[in-house]
């Protein structure tokens, strides 16, 4: 079978399974839609269910092609038997589009559908799609389901969309997954148009739908293995369902709304707001109409929880943090460091290159370079949508836009505006005067067409650039297209060639792991990655800075436990200890297996301060606060008279004191002043660092020329004890010997 | 009735806030690491910047001592440096250097000759003061992987210090072999 056809069938099979699941679900919920709505709602609600089914299969380690095939066929057959017609009422949606608007809609929608379809069908080259979205999907398929992954924070995010990708990927690989996301891109404007008709403003529906559909960012995101357009589609469908429920208050609508609200969270954490939105709107409507609140709210909340709980439980069981990789201070764990989370959150709020938040409107609509994509210049007219406040529907739309944009400040990338975009677009459609609407739509469509948009957007703006017919139909070999469009693809294949199966490669930068079966351990994606990065940077750090020893001396005495307490007030900067040594006289006490070590915070890394090497260290991995400590219990009274901490100067303004436990629970301060001395680092630290990395199961290292340590590793490779295996496209792959 | 519906919510919250990765009460000291055996391998590589920690190890003669991390060093009469290349194939000698304005006033245009293992590789004419970059492919027969590769760079005119007769050539920044 031609590869392109296989891909199409795989995506179609996934979408069909979603629709079938949706038909069955909506039948159980006893809700009926107007003609023209039923398929859309079946697809979106069914996607939620099918995603949950795939989750269950992956959790049961049944993520296999054969199982997926059987499950998909079963659900389709069941829907054909029991789901047909049952969800569709005989009524049709009023009013229809006028003939001129039908032409406008058909031409714009058709042209962009051709553009998007061939891009979605072409080999997947998107930055996140070819790295973690599909990298994890490929891994789940290889391992037949979920395994405990602690080395990638992206594996901890909710992955409702990835579950649909997984199903499609099993049959059609990367492009099939992208096509599934494209199905949401197709569904969204059709749902918006249907909504416009339902509220009696078909023209507004068409305007809003085309503003979203032709938007360059919605397009490029929707044809990639991402999830933002799916989130926008689900949130809009939720809004639409609640609109219907307000006129037809049957509990089935609320169950469906609850599932969709929860599915929003399952797709992306930032869509969690769907749950309070749904509960708030239901509660407000019931309260205003003086109807009972509890049962409908409990139904909505319980259905939302059904979709949310599996993801929270997975993280809770495996990582100890139900909302990993966030809230690590509330749910402490060794897998995501608090300092990383804080730095990551800061970077998401302040994209490099963004001069000020005043630059966001132009960047998000026209330039698109700094915030990774642009919506199209037409959205500079978004304030026009405020005129829709005159109508009830307009107020509802703008309220939803406001709620779903609330998370935007947490990540100012343009993609994070997409959940609010359908509501803003419809409000613009409602507000636009009769003469203005077609002009707005046509101007937006022309300005968004790739050959036009390239004239005003930033050179590196993320966007659809052309129609890759040849690549989509696989007349151009996938390898060639991928090597041209995704420069790091070649590296992934080089890794596949040089690294044996199950080999782990440490990388400092995103690499398309969707195209290699080897595990890539990215230094910033996990606690382990952070630690390995810290170890490899230690020798160079100590080339530039001396090793500093803090020696606390006190009269000899027998103690059961020793504790070094940090007493300085909260301040930026961390506290760390490379080695914690205890003395009696001139002799250092030999570390014994009966000793017990504790630390607060970050108790998991305390052994690193007692392993007799300077390349590792215990770090607080969060800003200093008073009360941090390292503690050593001897198990029996032990005579000691000095404690020496070996550190490097790269830490906060710590103030330390040594305490001893003289009786159970009774602590006495032994010393508050230390004699600080400095010395040159010992030899062979580079080699020691490599051995520490190897001891943690990593035998390969990939460095891009832009990585800060690349030159150091290349020039000093003999001292590190590493061998170059390949030098491809500005990156070097090393083996740690 | 209403408050009963809140029980599951309370249970969920209780479960959530009991989260957190289980931390062992305490750890025993880990296996004690030892210094890796053997001596520090030769720090000479195939390319060096004058600011590198190991730059001195590459210098055979006639390059001013560093130690302050400065990226530039004066060369004298006949500077010579040594390199260790891993492969003889597709190597190019790259030299980045500067003709200083002060010395140029006395010397005028300078030509610098570059030799690899005693064989003349090429010349760089420097008609005015400023930065220069010499880059030229080196035939594989001139190189070896079992011993040092020696590179000399000699200016045809030198600035002579009036006080002690010291002869300064050019200011060296980066030198070595790249592929």
Coordinates of C-alpha atoms in Angstrom, one line a residue, chain A residues 63-439:
Chain A
X63 CA -0.5 -0.6 23.8
X64 CA 0.0 -2.8 20.8
X65 CA -1.1 -2.5 17.2
X66 CA -3.2 -5.7 17.4
X67 CA -5.0 -4.5 20.5
X68 CA -5.7 -1.1 19.1
X69 CA -7.0 -2.7 15.9
X70 CA -9.4 -4.9 17.8
X71 CA -10.6 -2.1 20.1
X72 CA -11.1 0.3 17.2
X73 CA -13.0 -2.2 15.1
X74 CA -15.2 -3.1 18.1
X75 CA -16.1 0.4 18.9
X76 CA -16.9 1.2 15.3
X77 CA -19.1 -1.9 15.0
X78 CA -20.8 -1.1 18.3
X79 CA -21.6 2.5 17.1
X80 CA -22.9 1.2 13.8
X81 CA -25.2 -1.2 15.7
X82 CA -26.3 1.1 18.6
X83 CA -25.2 4.6 17.9
X84 CA -26.6 5.4 14.5
X85 CA -29.2 8.2 14.3
X86 CA -29.7 8.0 18.0
X87 CA -27.9 11.3 18.7
X88 CA -29.5 13.3 16.0
X89 CA -32.8 15.2 16.3
X90 CA -34.8 15.7 13.2
X91 CA -34.5 19.5 13.5
X92 CA -31.9 21.3 11.4
X93 CA -30.0 24.4 12.5
X94 CA -31.5 27.7 11.6
X95 CA -30.6 29.9 9.7
X96 CA -28.4 28.8 6.8
X97 CA -25.7 31.0 5.4
X98 CA -26.7 33.2 2.6
X99 CA -25.4 32.2 -0.9
X100 CA -22.6 34.8 -1.1
X101 CA -21.4 33.8 2.3
X102 CA -21.5 30.2 1.3
X103 CA -19.2 31.0 -1.5
X104 CA -16.8 33.0 0.7
X105 CA -16.8 30.3 3.3
X106 CA -16.4 27.5 0.7
X107 CA -13.5 29.2 -1.1
X108 CA -11.5 30.2 2.0
X109 CA -12.2 27.0 3.9
X110 CA -11.4 24.9 0.9
X111 CA -8.2 26.7 0.0
X112 CA -6.8 26.5 3.5
X113 CA -7.9 22.9 3.9
X114 CA -5.8 22.0 0.9
X115 CA -2.9 23.9 2.3
X116 CA -3.2 22.3 5.7
X117 CA -4.0 18.8 4.6
X118 CA -0.8 18.4 2.6
X119 CA 1.3 19.9 5.3
X120 CA -0.2 17.6 7.9
X121 CA 0.3 14.6 5.6
X122 CA 4.0 15.5 5.0
X123 CA 6.6 14.1 7.4
X124 CA 6.4 15.6 10.9
X125 CA 9.0 18.3 11.4
X126 CA 7.5 20.5 14.1
X127 CA 9.9 21.4 17.0
X128 CA 7.8 19.9 19.8
X129 CA 6.1 17.3 17.8
X130 CA 9.3 15.7 16.6
X131 CA 10.8 15.8 20.1
X132 CA 8.7 15.1 23.1
X133 CA 5.1 14.8 21.9
X134 CA 5.9 12.0 19.5
X135 CA 9.1 11.0 21.2
X136 CA 7.1 9.8 24.2
X137 CA 4.4 8.3 22.0
X138 CA 7.0 6.2 20.1
X139 CA 8.4 5.1 23.4
X140 CA 5.0 4.0 24.8
X141 CA 4.5 2.0 21.6
X142 CA 7.9 0.4 21.9
X143 CA 7.3 -0.5 25.5
X144 CA 3.6 -1.4 25.0
X145 CA 2.4 1.2 27.4
X146 CA 3.4 3.5 30.2
X147 CA 6.6 2.9 32.1
X148 CA 7.8 4.9 35.0
X149 CA 9.7 7.8 33.3
X150 CA 11.5 10.1 35.7
X151 CA 13.9 11.5 33.2
X152 CA 11.6 13.8 31.3
X153 CA 9.3 16.3 32.8
X154 CA 7.3 16.2 29.6
X155 CA 6.3 12.7 30.4
X156 CA 4.6 14.1 33.5
X157 CA 2.4 16.5 31.7
X158 CA -1.2 15.3 31.0
X159 CA -1.1 13.6 27.6
X160 CA -4.7 13.2 26.5
X161 CA -3.8 14.2 22.9
X162 CA -0.8 11.9 22.9
X163 CA -3.1 9.0 23.7
X164 CA -4.9 9.7 20.4
X165 CA -1.5 10.1 18.7
X166 CA -0.5 6.8 20.1
X167 CA -3.4 5.0 18.5
X168 CA -2.8 6.7 15.2
X169 CA 1.0 6.3 15.4
X170 CA 0.6 2.5 15.8
X171 CA -0.7 2.3 12.3
X172 CA 0.7 5.4 10.5
X173 CA 3.6 6.7 12.5
X174 CA 4.3 10.4 12.8
X175 CA 2.2 11.9 10.1
X176 CA -0.9 10.0 11.2
X177 CA -0.6 11.6 14.6
X178 CA -0.4 15.1 13.0
X179 CA -3.4 14.3 10.9
X180 CA -5.4 13.5 14.0
X181 CA -4.6 17.0 15.3
X182 CA -5.6 18.3 11.9
X183 CA -9.0 16.7 12.4
X184 CA -9.5 19.0 15.4
X185 CA -8.4 22.0 13.3
X186 CA -11.2 21.0 10.8
X187 CA -13.8 20.4 13.5
X188 CA -13.2 23.8 15.3
X189 CA -14.4 26.2 12.5
X190 CA -17.3 23.8 11.7
X191 CA -18.4 23.9 15.3
X192 CA -18.1 27.7 15.4
X193 CA -20.2 27.9 12.3
X194 CA -22.8 25.6 13.8
X195 CA -22.9 27.7 17.0
X196 CA -23.4 30.8 14.9
X197 CA -26.4 29.2 13.2
X198 CA -27.8 28.0 16.5
X199 CA -27.7 31.5 18.0
X200 CA -29.2 32.9 14.9
X201 CA -26.1 34.6 13.6
X202 CA -24.8 32.3 10.9
X203 CA -22.7 35.2 9.4
X204 CA -21.0 35.8 12.7
X205 CA -20.3 32.1 12.9
X206 CA -18.7 32.1 9.5
X207 CA -16.6 35.2 10.2
X208 CA -15.3 33.7 13.5
X209 CA -14.7 30.3 12.0
X210 CA -12.6 31.7 9.1
X211 CA -10.7 34.1 11.3
X212 CA -9.6 31.1 13.4
X213 CA -9.1 28.7 10.6
X214 CA -7.0 31.0 8.4
X215 CA -4.9 32.2 11.3
X216 CA -1.3 31.2 10.5
X217 CA -0.6 30.0 14.0
X218 CA -3.8 27.9 14.3
X219 CA -2.8 26.4 10.9
X220 CA 0.8 25.5 11.7
X221 CA -0.1 24.2 15.1
X222 CA -3.1 22.3 13.9
X223 CA -1.1 20.5 11.2
X224 CA 1.6 19.4 13.7
X225 CA 1.6 16.8 16.4
X226 CA 0.8 19.5 19.0
X227 CA -2.3 19.9 21.2
X228 CA -3.2 23.6 21.3
X229 CA -5.8 23.5 18.5
X230 CA -7.4 20.4 20.1
X231 CA -7.6 22.3 23.4
X232 CA -9.2 25.3 21.7
X233 CA -11.7 22.9 20.0
X234 CA -12.6 21.1 23.2
X235 CA -13.0 24.3 25.1
X236 CA -15.3 25.7 22.5
X237 CA -17.3 22.6 22.3
X238 CA -17.7 22.7 26.1
X239 CA -19.0 26.3 25.8
X240 CA -21.3 25.2 23.1
X241 CA -22.7 22.3 25.1
X242 CA -23.4 24.6 28.1
X243 CA -25.2 27.0 25.8
X244 CA -27.4 24.1 24.7
X245 CA -27.9 22.9 28.3
X246 CA -29.1 26.4 29.4
X247 CA -32.0 25.9 27.0
X248 CA -32.5 22.2 27.5
X249 CA -31.6 21.5 31.1
X250 CA -31.2 17.7 30.9
X251 CA -28.4 16.1 33.0
X252 CA -26.9 14.3 29.9
X253 CA -25.6 17.7 28.7
X254 CA -23.9 18.3 32.0
X255 CA -22.2 14.8 32.0
X256 CA -20.9 15.5 28.5
X257 CA -19.8 19.0 29.6
X258 CA -18.0 17.6 32.7
X259 CA -16.2 15.1 30.5
X260 CA -15.1 17.8 28.1
X261 CA -13.9 20.1 30.9
X262 CA -11.9 17.2 32.3
X263 CA -10.6 16.4 28.9
X264 CA -9.3 19.9 28.6
X265 CA -7.0 19.2 31.6
X266 CA -6.1 15.8 30.1
X267 CA -5.0 17.6 27.0
X268 CA -3.0 20.4 28.6
X269 CA -2.7 21.6 32.2
X270 CA -3.4 25.2 31.2
X271 CA -6.9 24.1 30.2
X272 CA -7.7 23.2 33.8
X273 CA -9.7 26.4 33.9
X274 CA -12.4 24.6 31.9
X275 CA -13.5 22.9 35.1
X276 CA -14.1 26.0 37.2
X277 CA -15.6 27.6 34.1
X278 CA -18.1 24.8 33.6
X279 CA -18.9 24.5 37.3
X280 CA -19.2 28.3 37.7
X281 CA -21.5 28.6 34.7
X282 CA -23.7 25.7 35.7
X283 CA -23.8 26.9 39.3
X284 CA -24.6 30.5 38.3
X285 CA -27.4 29.5 35.9
X286 CA -29.0 27.2 38.4
X287 CA -28.7 29.7 41.2
X288 CA -30.2 32.5 39.1
X289 CA -33.1 30.2 38.1
X290 CA -33.5 29.1 41.8
X291 CA -33.0 25.4 40.9
X292 CA -31.1 22.8 43.0
X293 CA -27.4 23.1 42.7
X294 CA -25.7 20.2 44.3
X295 CA -26.7 17.3 42.1
X296 CA -25.9 19.0 38.7
X297 CA -22.7 20.4 40.0
X298 CA -21.7 17.0 41.5
X299 CA -22.5 15.3 38.2
X300 CA -20.4 17.8 36.2
X301 CA -17.5 17.7 38.7
X302 CA -17.5 13.9 38.9
X303 CA -17.4 13.6 35.1
X304 CA -14.6 16.1 34.9
X305 CA -12.8 14.2 37.6
X306 CA -13.1 11.0 35.6
X307 CA -10.9 12.5 32.9
X308 CA -8.5 14.2 35.3
X309 CA -7.9 11.6 37.9
X310 CA -6.0 9.1 35.8
X311 CA -3.3 11.6 35.0
X312 CA -3.0 12.8 38.5
X313 CA -2.9 9.3 39.8
X314 CA -0.2 8.3 37.3
X315 CA 2.0 11.2 38.5
X316 CA 1.1 10.6 42.1
X317 CA 2.1 7.0 42.1
X318 CA 5.2 7.3 40.0
X319 CA 6.5 10.7 41.0
X320 CA 4.9 11.7 44.2
X321 CA 3.5 14.8 42.7
X322 CA 0.0 14.7 41.1
X323 CA 0.6 17.9 39.1
X324 CA 4.3 17.3 38.2
X325 CA 6.3 19.1 36.9
X326 CA 4.7 21.9 38.8
X327 CA 4.1 22.7 42.5
X328 CA 7.3 20.8 43.5
X329 CA 7.6 22.8 46.7
X330 CA 4.1 21.6 47.8
X331 CA 4.8 18.0 46.6
X332 CA 8.6 17.7 47.1
X333 CA 10.3 15.0 44.9
X334 CA 13.7 14.3 43.4
X335 CA 12.5 14.2 39.8
X336 CA 11.8 17.9 39.2
X337 CA 13.9 20.4 41.1
X338 CA 12.3 23.5 42.6
X339 CA 14.9 25.8 41.2
X340 CA 14.4 24.4 37.8
X341 CA 10.6 24.9 38.1
X342 CA 11.1 28.5 39.1
X343 CA 13.5 29.2 36.3
X344 CA 11.3 27.4 33.8
X345 CA 8.3 29.4 34.9
X346 CA 10.3 32.6 34.7
X347 CA 11.4 31.8 31.1
X348 CA 7.9 31.1 30.1
X349 CA 6.7 34.4 31.4
X350 CA 9.6 36.3 29.8
X351 CA 10.5 35.0 26.4
X352 CA 14.1 35.9 25.3
X353 CA 13.9 38.8 22.9
X354 CA 10.6 40.2 24.1
X355 CA 11.4 43.7 25.0
X356 CA 8.2 44.3 27.1
X357 CA 4.7 43.1 27.4
X358 CA 3.6 46.1 25.3
X359 CA 5.3 44.3 22.4
X360 CA 3.0 41.3 22.7
X361 CA 0.1 42.5 20.5
X362 CA 2.3 43.2 17.5
X363 CA 4.5 40.1 18.1
X364 CA 1.5 37.8 18.5
X365 CA -0.4 39.1 15.5
X366 CA 2.2 40.2 12.9
X367 CA 5.8 39.4 13.7
X368 CA 5.6 35.9 15.3
X369 CA 9.4 35.5 15.8
X370 CA 9.9 35.9 19.5
X371 CA 6.6 34.3 20.7
X372 CA 6.8 31.4 18.2
X373 CA 3.9 32.2 15.8
X374 CA 1.4 34.9 14.9
X375 CA -2.3 35.0 14.7
X376 CA -2.6 37.3 11.7
X377 CA -2.9 41.1 11.5
X378 CA -6.7 40.9 11.5
X379 CA -6.5 40.2 15.2
X380 CA -5.1 43.7 15.8
X381 CA -8.8 44.5 15.4
X382 CA -9.7 42.1 18.3
X383 CA -10.9 45.1 20.5
X384 CA -13.7 45.4 18.0
X385 CA -15.1 42.3 19.6
X386 CA -16.0 44.4 22.7
X387 CA -18.9 45.8 20.7
X388 CA -20.4 42.3 21.0
X389 CA -21.0 43.1 24.7
X390 CA -24.3 44.6 23.6
X391 CA -25.7 41.1 23.1
X392 CA -26.1 38.3 25.6
X393 CA -24.2 35.9 23.3
X394 CA -21.4 38.4 23.0
X395 CA -21.1 38.7 26.8
X396 CA -20.9 34.9 27.1
X397 CA -18.3 34.7 24.4
X398 CA -16.1 37.4 25.9
X399 CA -16.4 36.0 29.4
X400 CA -15.2 32.6 28.1
X401 CA -12.4 34.3 26.2
X402 CA -11.4 36.1 29.4
X403 CA -11.5 32.9 31.5
X404 CA -9.5 30.8 29.0
X405 CA -6.9 33.5 28.6
X406 CA -6.3 33.7 32.3
X407 CA -3.4 31.3 32.1
X408 CA -1.7 33.2 29.3
X409 CA 0.6 35.3 31.5
X410 CA 2.1 32.0 32.8
X411 CA 3.3 31.3 29.2
X412 CA 3.3 34.2 26.8
X413 CA 3.9 32.2 23.7
X414 CA 1.3 33.0 21.1
X415 CA 0.1 29.4 21.1
X416 CA -1.3 30.0 24.6
X417 CA -3.8 32.5 23.2
X418 CA -5.4 29.8 21.0
X419 CA -7.9 28.6 23.6
X420 CA -9.4 32.1 23.8
X421 CA -9.2 32.7 20.0
X422 CA -12.5 31.1 18.9
X423 CA -14.4 33.2 21.4
X424 CA -12.7 36.4 20.4
X425 CA -13.2 35.6 16.8
X426 CA -16.9 35.0 17.2
X427 CA -17.2 38.2 19.2
X428 CA -15.5 40.0 16.3
X429 CA -18.0 38.3 14.0
X430 CA -20.9 39.4 16.0
X431 CA -19.6 43.0 16.2
X432 CA -18.6 43.3 12.6
X433 CA -20.9 45.4 10.5
X434 CA -22.5 43.8 7.5
X435 CA -20.2 45.5 4.9
X436 CA -17.2 44.9 7.0
X437 CA -17.5 41.2 7.6
X438 CA -16.5 39.9 4.2
X439 CA -13.8 42.5 3.9

